[in-house]
Amino acid sequence: MHTVPRARLRAMALGLLGSAPEADRAVRTTERALASYGPGPRARRGPGPVPDPGPPPEAVLARVCLGRLRAREARRTDPWDPWSDAPGPSPGLTPAERLVLVLHDLFDVPYETLGLVLERAPAAVRQIGARARARARGTEEMPPSDPARLRTAVDAVLAAAREGDTAALRALLDPDAVLRADPGAVRGGVRPAHGAPAVARVLAARAAIARPVLVDGTPGLVAAPDAVYVFTAPAGQITSIDVLADPPHVSRRAIATP
């Protein structure tokens, strides 16, 4: 059975959740889960195959904290304006981005272990980490999307939205996909969403009336009244959608017919 000092697990949980009481609860949940793995004293003395030691404690804790972060994000109701010029905190991280940034960069948890939690290949986890570091720096320097893949994804979003096919929309989205809306889009009825099911519902309701455009030279959508949908898909699946409707935000983008 894998062993990790309790102090390390608590420090990891505190870094992820930002609350000592929540961190303590997460560690207790992790310890209960770990207790279900590994042999007892009698089993260790007996013959037979070596029992499965179970997943690494870091992976169990990460899975517990990821669930709490996703639940917290699902309850978020305040609009987020990452394009505002006003001073304030740097753009927020998705649960997956926070997980990778904290556990890999601060606690040296391998990408392979985090891949078990996020159900992604290590290369995909590396890309999540790159996005997280860019957001933490307060920049929008995301890994570039492949134009051909992005065009395929945006076209598929438009087709699925027009058919009202939320299952097809979910398949196009990263499980931790986020839809952000500036204040103008929020006033127009667009609500921020996190997670593939919630984002798919927004797209099904809103993107059906959109038309394809090029936004700063990359595939996007425009929906009446002049809401611009900017997509990010570094590895094929869509990870984020920014909906811009405030005139100052829209004017910063070069919008053209493909």
Short mmCIF file of C-alpha atoms in Angstrom, two decimals:
data_model
loop_
_atom_site.label_atom_id
_atom_site.label_comp_id
_atom_site.label_asym_id
_atom_site.label_seq_id
_atom_site.Cartn_x
_atom_site.Cartn_y
_atom_site.Cartn_z
CA MET A 1 0.00 0.00 0.00
CA HIS A 2 1.28 3.47 -0.91
CA THR A 3 2.02 5.81 1.97
CA VAL A 4 2.21 9.62 1.98
CA PRO A 5 2.61 11.76 5.13
CA ARG A 6 -0.69 13.22 6.28
CA ALA A 7 0.91 16.68 6.48
CA ARG A 8 1.69 16.53 2.75
CA LEU A 9 -1.85 15.48 1.87
CA ARG A 10 -3.27 18.32 3.98
CA ALA A 11 -0.93 20.86 2.38
CA MET A 12 -2.02 19.69 -1.06
CA ALA A 13 -5.71 19.89 -0.12
CA LEU A 14 -5.24 23.35 1.36
CA GLY A 15 -3.51 24.54 -1.79
CA LEU A 16 -6.37 23.25 -3.92
CA LEU A 17 -9.35 24.24 -1.79
CA GLY A 18 -8.04 27.31 0.02
CA SER A 19 -9.92 26.48 3.22
CA ALA A 20 -8.52 24.66 6.24
CA PRO A 21 -11.85 23.05 7.24
CA GLU A 22 -12.45 21.88 3.65
CA ALA A 23 -8.89 20.59 3.43
CA ASP A 24 -9.32 18.58 6.64
CA ARG A 25 -12.56 17.07 5.37
CA ALA A 26 -10.91 16.17 2.06
CA VAL A 27 -8.02 14.46 3.86
CA ARG A 28 -10.40 12.45 6.04
CA THR A 29 -12.35 11.36 2.96
CA THR A 30 -9.07 10.40 1.28
CA GLU A 31 -7.95 8.37 4.29
CA ARG A 32 -11.23 6.46 4.37
CA ALA A 33 -10.86 5.68 0.68
CA LEU A 34 -7.26 4.55 1.12
CA ALA A 35 -8.24 2.28 4.00
CA SER A 36 -10.29 0.22 1.57
CA TYR A 37 -7.14 -0.71 -0.37
CA GLY A 38 -4.36 -3.06 0.62
CA PRO A 39 -4.33 -6.23 2.69
CA GLY A 40 -5.00 -6.52 6.40
CA PRO A 41 -2.45 -8.12 8.78
CA ARG A 42 -3.85 -11.66 8.37
CA ALA A 43 -3.99 -11.42 4.61
CA ARG A 44 -0.37 -10.31 4.44
CA ARG A 45 0.78 -13.49 6.25
CA GLY A 46 -1.20 -15.84 4.06
CA PRO A 47 -0.29 -17.31 0.66
CA GLY A 48 -1.65 -16.11 -2.63
CA PRO A 49 -1.09 -13.24 -5.04
CA VAL A 50 0.01 -9.85 -3.77
CA PRO A 51 -3.08 -7.65 -3.43
CA ASP A 52 -3.42 -4.51 -5.51
CA PRO A 53 -1.92 -1.65 -3.46
CA GLY A 54 -4.43 0.74 -4.96
CA PRO A 55 -3.89 4.18 -6.52
CA PRO A 56 -1.34 6.65 -5.18
CA PRO A 57 -2.68 8.71 -2.24
CA GLU A 58 -2.04 11.89 -4.24
CA ALA A 59 -4.41 10.61 -6.92
CA VAL A 60 -7.12 9.76 -4.39
CA LEU A 61 -6.83 13.18 -2.75
CA ALA A 62 -6.79 14.90 -6.14
CA ARG A 63 -9.99 13.12 -7.14
CA VAL A 64 -11.70 14.15 -3.89
CA CYS A 65 -10.62 17.79 -4.25
CA LEU A 66 -11.51 17.88 -7.95
CA GLY A 67 -15.06 16.86 -7.11
CA ARG A 68 -15.28 19.66 -4.54
CA LEU A 69 -13.85 22.23 -6.95
CA ARG A 70 -16.29 21.21 -9.68
CA ALA A 71 -19.22 21.42 -7.28
CA ARG A 72 -18.06 24.87 -6.19
CA GLU A 73 -17.76 26.03 -9.80
CA ALA A 74 -21.22 24.71 -10.64
CA ARG A 75 -22.68 26.94 -7.92
CA ARG A 76 -20.98 30.07 -9.26
CA THR A 77 -23.48 32.71 -10.36
CA ASP A 78 -21.41 35.91 -10.59
CA PRO A 79 -20.49 37.05 -14.12
CA TRP A 80 -16.78 37.16 -14.82
CA ASP A 81 -15.31 39.81 -17.07
CA PRO A 82 -11.75 38.69 -17.93
CA TRP A 83 -11.49 41.44 -20.57
CA SER A 84 -12.05 44.33 -18.16
CA ASP A 85 -9.27 46.89 -17.88
CA ALA A 86 -10.16 47.52 -14.24
CA PRO A 87 -7.66 46.35 -11.63
CA GLY A 88 -8.48 43.11 -9.90
CA PRO A 89 -7.50 39.46 -9.56
CA SER A 90 -6.11 37.52 -12.47
CA PRO A 91 -8.56 35.35 -14.44
CA GLY A 92 -9.82 32.32 -12.55
CA LEU A 93 -8.75 28.77 -13.22
CA THR A 94 -10.96 25.85 -14.13
CA PRO A 95 -10.89 22.97 -11.61
CA ALA A 96 -8.61 20.90 -13.88
CA GLU A 97 -6.24 23.83 -14.40
CA ARG A 98 -6.04 24.51 -10.66
CA LEU A 99 -5.41 20.82 -10.00
CA VAL A 100 -2.45 20.68 -12.38
CA LEU A 101 -1.00 24.04 -11.39
CA VAL A 102 -1.05 23.27 -7.67
CA LEU A 103 -0.22 19.57 -7.59
CA HIS A 104 2.35 19.43 -10.37
CA ASP A 105 4.05 22.81 -10.03
CA LEU A 106 4.01 23.06 -6.23
CA PHE A 107 4.07 19.41 -5.12
CA ASP A 108 5.79 17.67 -8.06
CA VAL A 109 2.94 15.21 -8.61
CA PRO A 110 3.71 13.58 -12.00
CA TYR A 111 1.57 14.30 -15.04
CA GLU A 112 0.95 10.55 -15.28
CA THR A 113 -0.67 10.52 -11.83
CA LEU A 114 -2.81 13.56 -12.63
CA GLY A 115 -3.79 11.89 -15.89
CA LEU A 116 -5.37 9.07 -13.88
CA VAL A 117 -7.52 11.63 -12.07
CA LEU A 118 -8.47 13.71 -15.10
CA GLU A 119 -8.73 10.67 -17.41
CA ARG A 120 -6.36 12.30 -19.89
CA ALA A 121 -3.07 11.35 -21.48
CA PRO A 122 0.02 12.94 -19.89
CA ALA A 123 0.47 15.15 -22.97
CA ALA A 124 -3.05 16.54 -22.52
CA VAL A 125 -2.35 17.20 -18.84
CA ARG A 126 0.76 19.16 -19.85
CA GLN A 127 -1.41 21.35 -22.06
CA ILE A 128 -3.81 21.96 -19.19
CA GLY A 129 -0.81 23.05 -17.13
CA ALA A 130 0.29 25.46 -19.84
CA ARG A 131 -3.16 27.07 -19.90
CA ALA A 132 -3.19 27.29 -16.11
CA ARG A 133 0.18 29.06 -16.00
CA ALA A 134 -0.94 31.53 -18.66
CA ARG A 135 -4.11 32.37 -16.73
CA ALA A 136 -2.19 32.63 -13.45
CA ARG A 137 0.07 35.21 -15.11
CA GLY A 138 -3.04 37.16 -16.06
CA THR A 139 -2.44 36.69 -19.77
CA GLU A 140 -4.35 35.13 -22.63
CA GLU A 141 -1.25 33.46 -24.12
CA MET A 142 -2.93 30.08 -24.53
CA PRO A 143 -1.43 27.24 -26.58
CA PRO A 144 -2.51 27.88 -30.18
CA SER A 145 -5.32 25.86 -31.69
CA ASP A 146 -4.81 24.03 -34.95
CA PRO A 147 -6.89 26.07 -37.47
CA ALA A 148 -8.15 23.04 -39.40
CA ARG A 149 -9.18 21.18 -36.24
CA LEU A 150 -10.77 24.31 -34.82
CA ARG A 151 -12.78 24.88 -38.02
CA THR A 152 -14.00 21.28 -37.85
CA ALA A 153 -14.97 21.70 -34.20
CA VAL A 154 -16.76 25.04 -34.72
CA ASP A 155 -18.64 23.70 -37.75
CA ALA A 156 -19.68 20.68 -35.68
CA VAL A 157 -20.86 22.96 -32.85
CA LEU A 158 -22.98 24.95 -35.27
CA ALA A 159 -24.51 21.83 -36.83
CA ALA A 160 -25.26 20.21 -33.47
CA ALA A 161 -26.71 23.44 -32.05
CA ARG A 162 -29.05 23.84 -35.03
CA GLU A 163 -30.25 20.29 -34.48
CA GLY A 164 -30.56 20.78 -30.72
CA ASP A 165 -28.26 17.80 -30.21
CA THR A 166 -26.77 18.38 -26.76
CA ALA A 167 -25.16 14.92 -26.72
CA ALA A 168 -23.15 15.80 -29.83
CA LEU A 169 -22.23 19.16 -28.31
CA ARG A 170 -20.98 17.49 -25.11
CA ALA A 171 -18.77 15.19 -27.18
CA LEU A 172 -17.07 18.22 -28.74
CA LEU A 173 -16.26 19.77 -25.37
CA ASP A 174 -13.51 19.09 -22.89
CA PRO A 175 -15.09 17.73 -19.66
CA ASP A 176 -13.93 20.89 -17.84
CA ALA A 177 -14.89 23.26 -20.65
CA VAL A 178 -15.82 26.75 -19.54
CA LEU A 179 -18.06 29.32 -21.22
CA ARG A 180 -17.31 32.89 -20.14
CA ALA A 181 -19.54 35.84 -20.93
CA ASP A 182 -18.69 39.52 -20.72
CA PRO A 183 -21.25 41.88 -19.09
CA GLY A 184 -22.85 42.68 -22.44
CA ALA A 185 -23.42 39.01 -23.19
CA VAL A 186 -24.82 38.49 -19.67
CA ARG A 187 -27.26 41.36 -20.23
CA GLY A 188 -28.28 39.62 -23.45
CA GLY A 189 -29.17 36.46 -21.54
CA VAL A 190 -25.96 34.42 -21.87
CA ARG A 191 -24.97 32.83 -18.59
CA PRO A 192 -21.44 31.65 -17.77
CA ALA A 193 -21.18 27.87 -17.55
CA HIS A 194 -18.65 25.28 -16.47
CA GLY A 195 -18.42 21.63 -17.43
CA ALA A 196 -19.37 20.00 -20.72
CA PRO A 197 -23.08 19.38 -19.89
CA ALA A 198 -23.72 22.97 -18.76
CA VAL A 199 -21.79 24.53 -21.65
CA ALA A 200 -23.58 22.25 -24.14
CA ARG A 201 -26.95 23.47 -22.86
CA VAL A 202 -25.93 27.10 -23.40
CA LEU A 203 -24.69 26.36 -26.90
CA ALA A 204 -27.82 24.44 -27.79
CA ALA A 205 -29.93 27.42 -26.77
CA ARG A 206 -27.76 30.20 -28.17
CA ALA A 207 -25.54 29.00 -31.02
CA ALA A 208 -28.35 27.70 -33.25
CA ILE A 209 -28.85 31.18 -34.71
CA ALA A 210 -25.14 31.86 -35.16
CA ARG A 211 -23.16 32.10 -38.37
CA PRO A 212 -19.49 31.20 -38.95
CA VAL A 213 -16.91 33.98 -39.03
CA LEU A 214 -13.18 34.44 -38.61
CA VAL A 215 -12.28 36.11 -35.32
CA ASP A 216 -8.72 37.45 -35.44
CA GLY A 217 -8.14 34.98 -38.25
CA THR A 218 -9.41 31.90 -36.41
CA PRO A 219 -12.79 30.15 -36.73
CA GLY A 220 -15.57 31.50 -34.51
CA LEU A 221 -19.25 32.38 -34.53
CA VAL A 222 -21.39 35.49 -34.43
CA ALA A 223 -24.93 35.34 -33.09
CA ALA A 224 -27.47 38.15 -33.04
CA PRO A 225 -27.35 40.69 -31.60
CA ASP A 226 -23.64 40.87 -32.39
CA ALA A 227 -22.41 38.37 -29.81
CA VAL A 228 -19.02 36.99 -30.82
CA TYR A 229 -18.09 33.43 -29.80
CA VAL A 230 -14.33 32.88 -29.52
CA PHE A 231 -13.23 29.23 -29.21
CA THR A 232 -10.08 27.66 -27.78
CA ALA A 233 -9.29 24.04 -28.62
CA PRO A 234 -5.56 23.31 -28.23
CA ALA A 235 -5.91 19.52 -28.60
CA GLY A 236 -9.07 19.19 -30.69
CA GLN A 237 -11.70 19.30 -27.94
CA ILE A 238 -13.03 22.75 -27.06
CA THR A 239 -11.72 23.92 -23.70
CA SER A 240 -13.15 27.44 -23.52
CA ILE A 241 -15.63 29.72 -25.24
CA ASP A 242 -15.58 33.48 -24.68
CA VAL A 243 -18.83 35.27 -25.55
CA LEU A 244 -18.25 38.97 -26.21
CA ALA A 245 -21.05 41.47 -26.71
CA ASP A 246 -19.78 44.71 -25.15
CA PRO A 247 -18.83 47.07 -28.04
CA PRO A 248 -15.33 47.79 -26.64
CA HIS A 249 -14.61 44.06 -26.43
CA VAL A 250 -16.01 43.29 -29.87
CA SER A 251 -14.16 46.21 -31.46
CA ARG A 252 -10.83 44.72 -30.38
CA ARG A 253 -11.47 41.71 -32.61
CA ALA A 254 -11.01 41.52 -36.35
CA ILE A 255 -14.17 39.81 -37.61
CA ALA A 256 -14.45 38.65 -41.21
CA THR A 257 -16.52 36.24 -43.30
CA PRO A 258 -14.65 32.97 -43.92
#
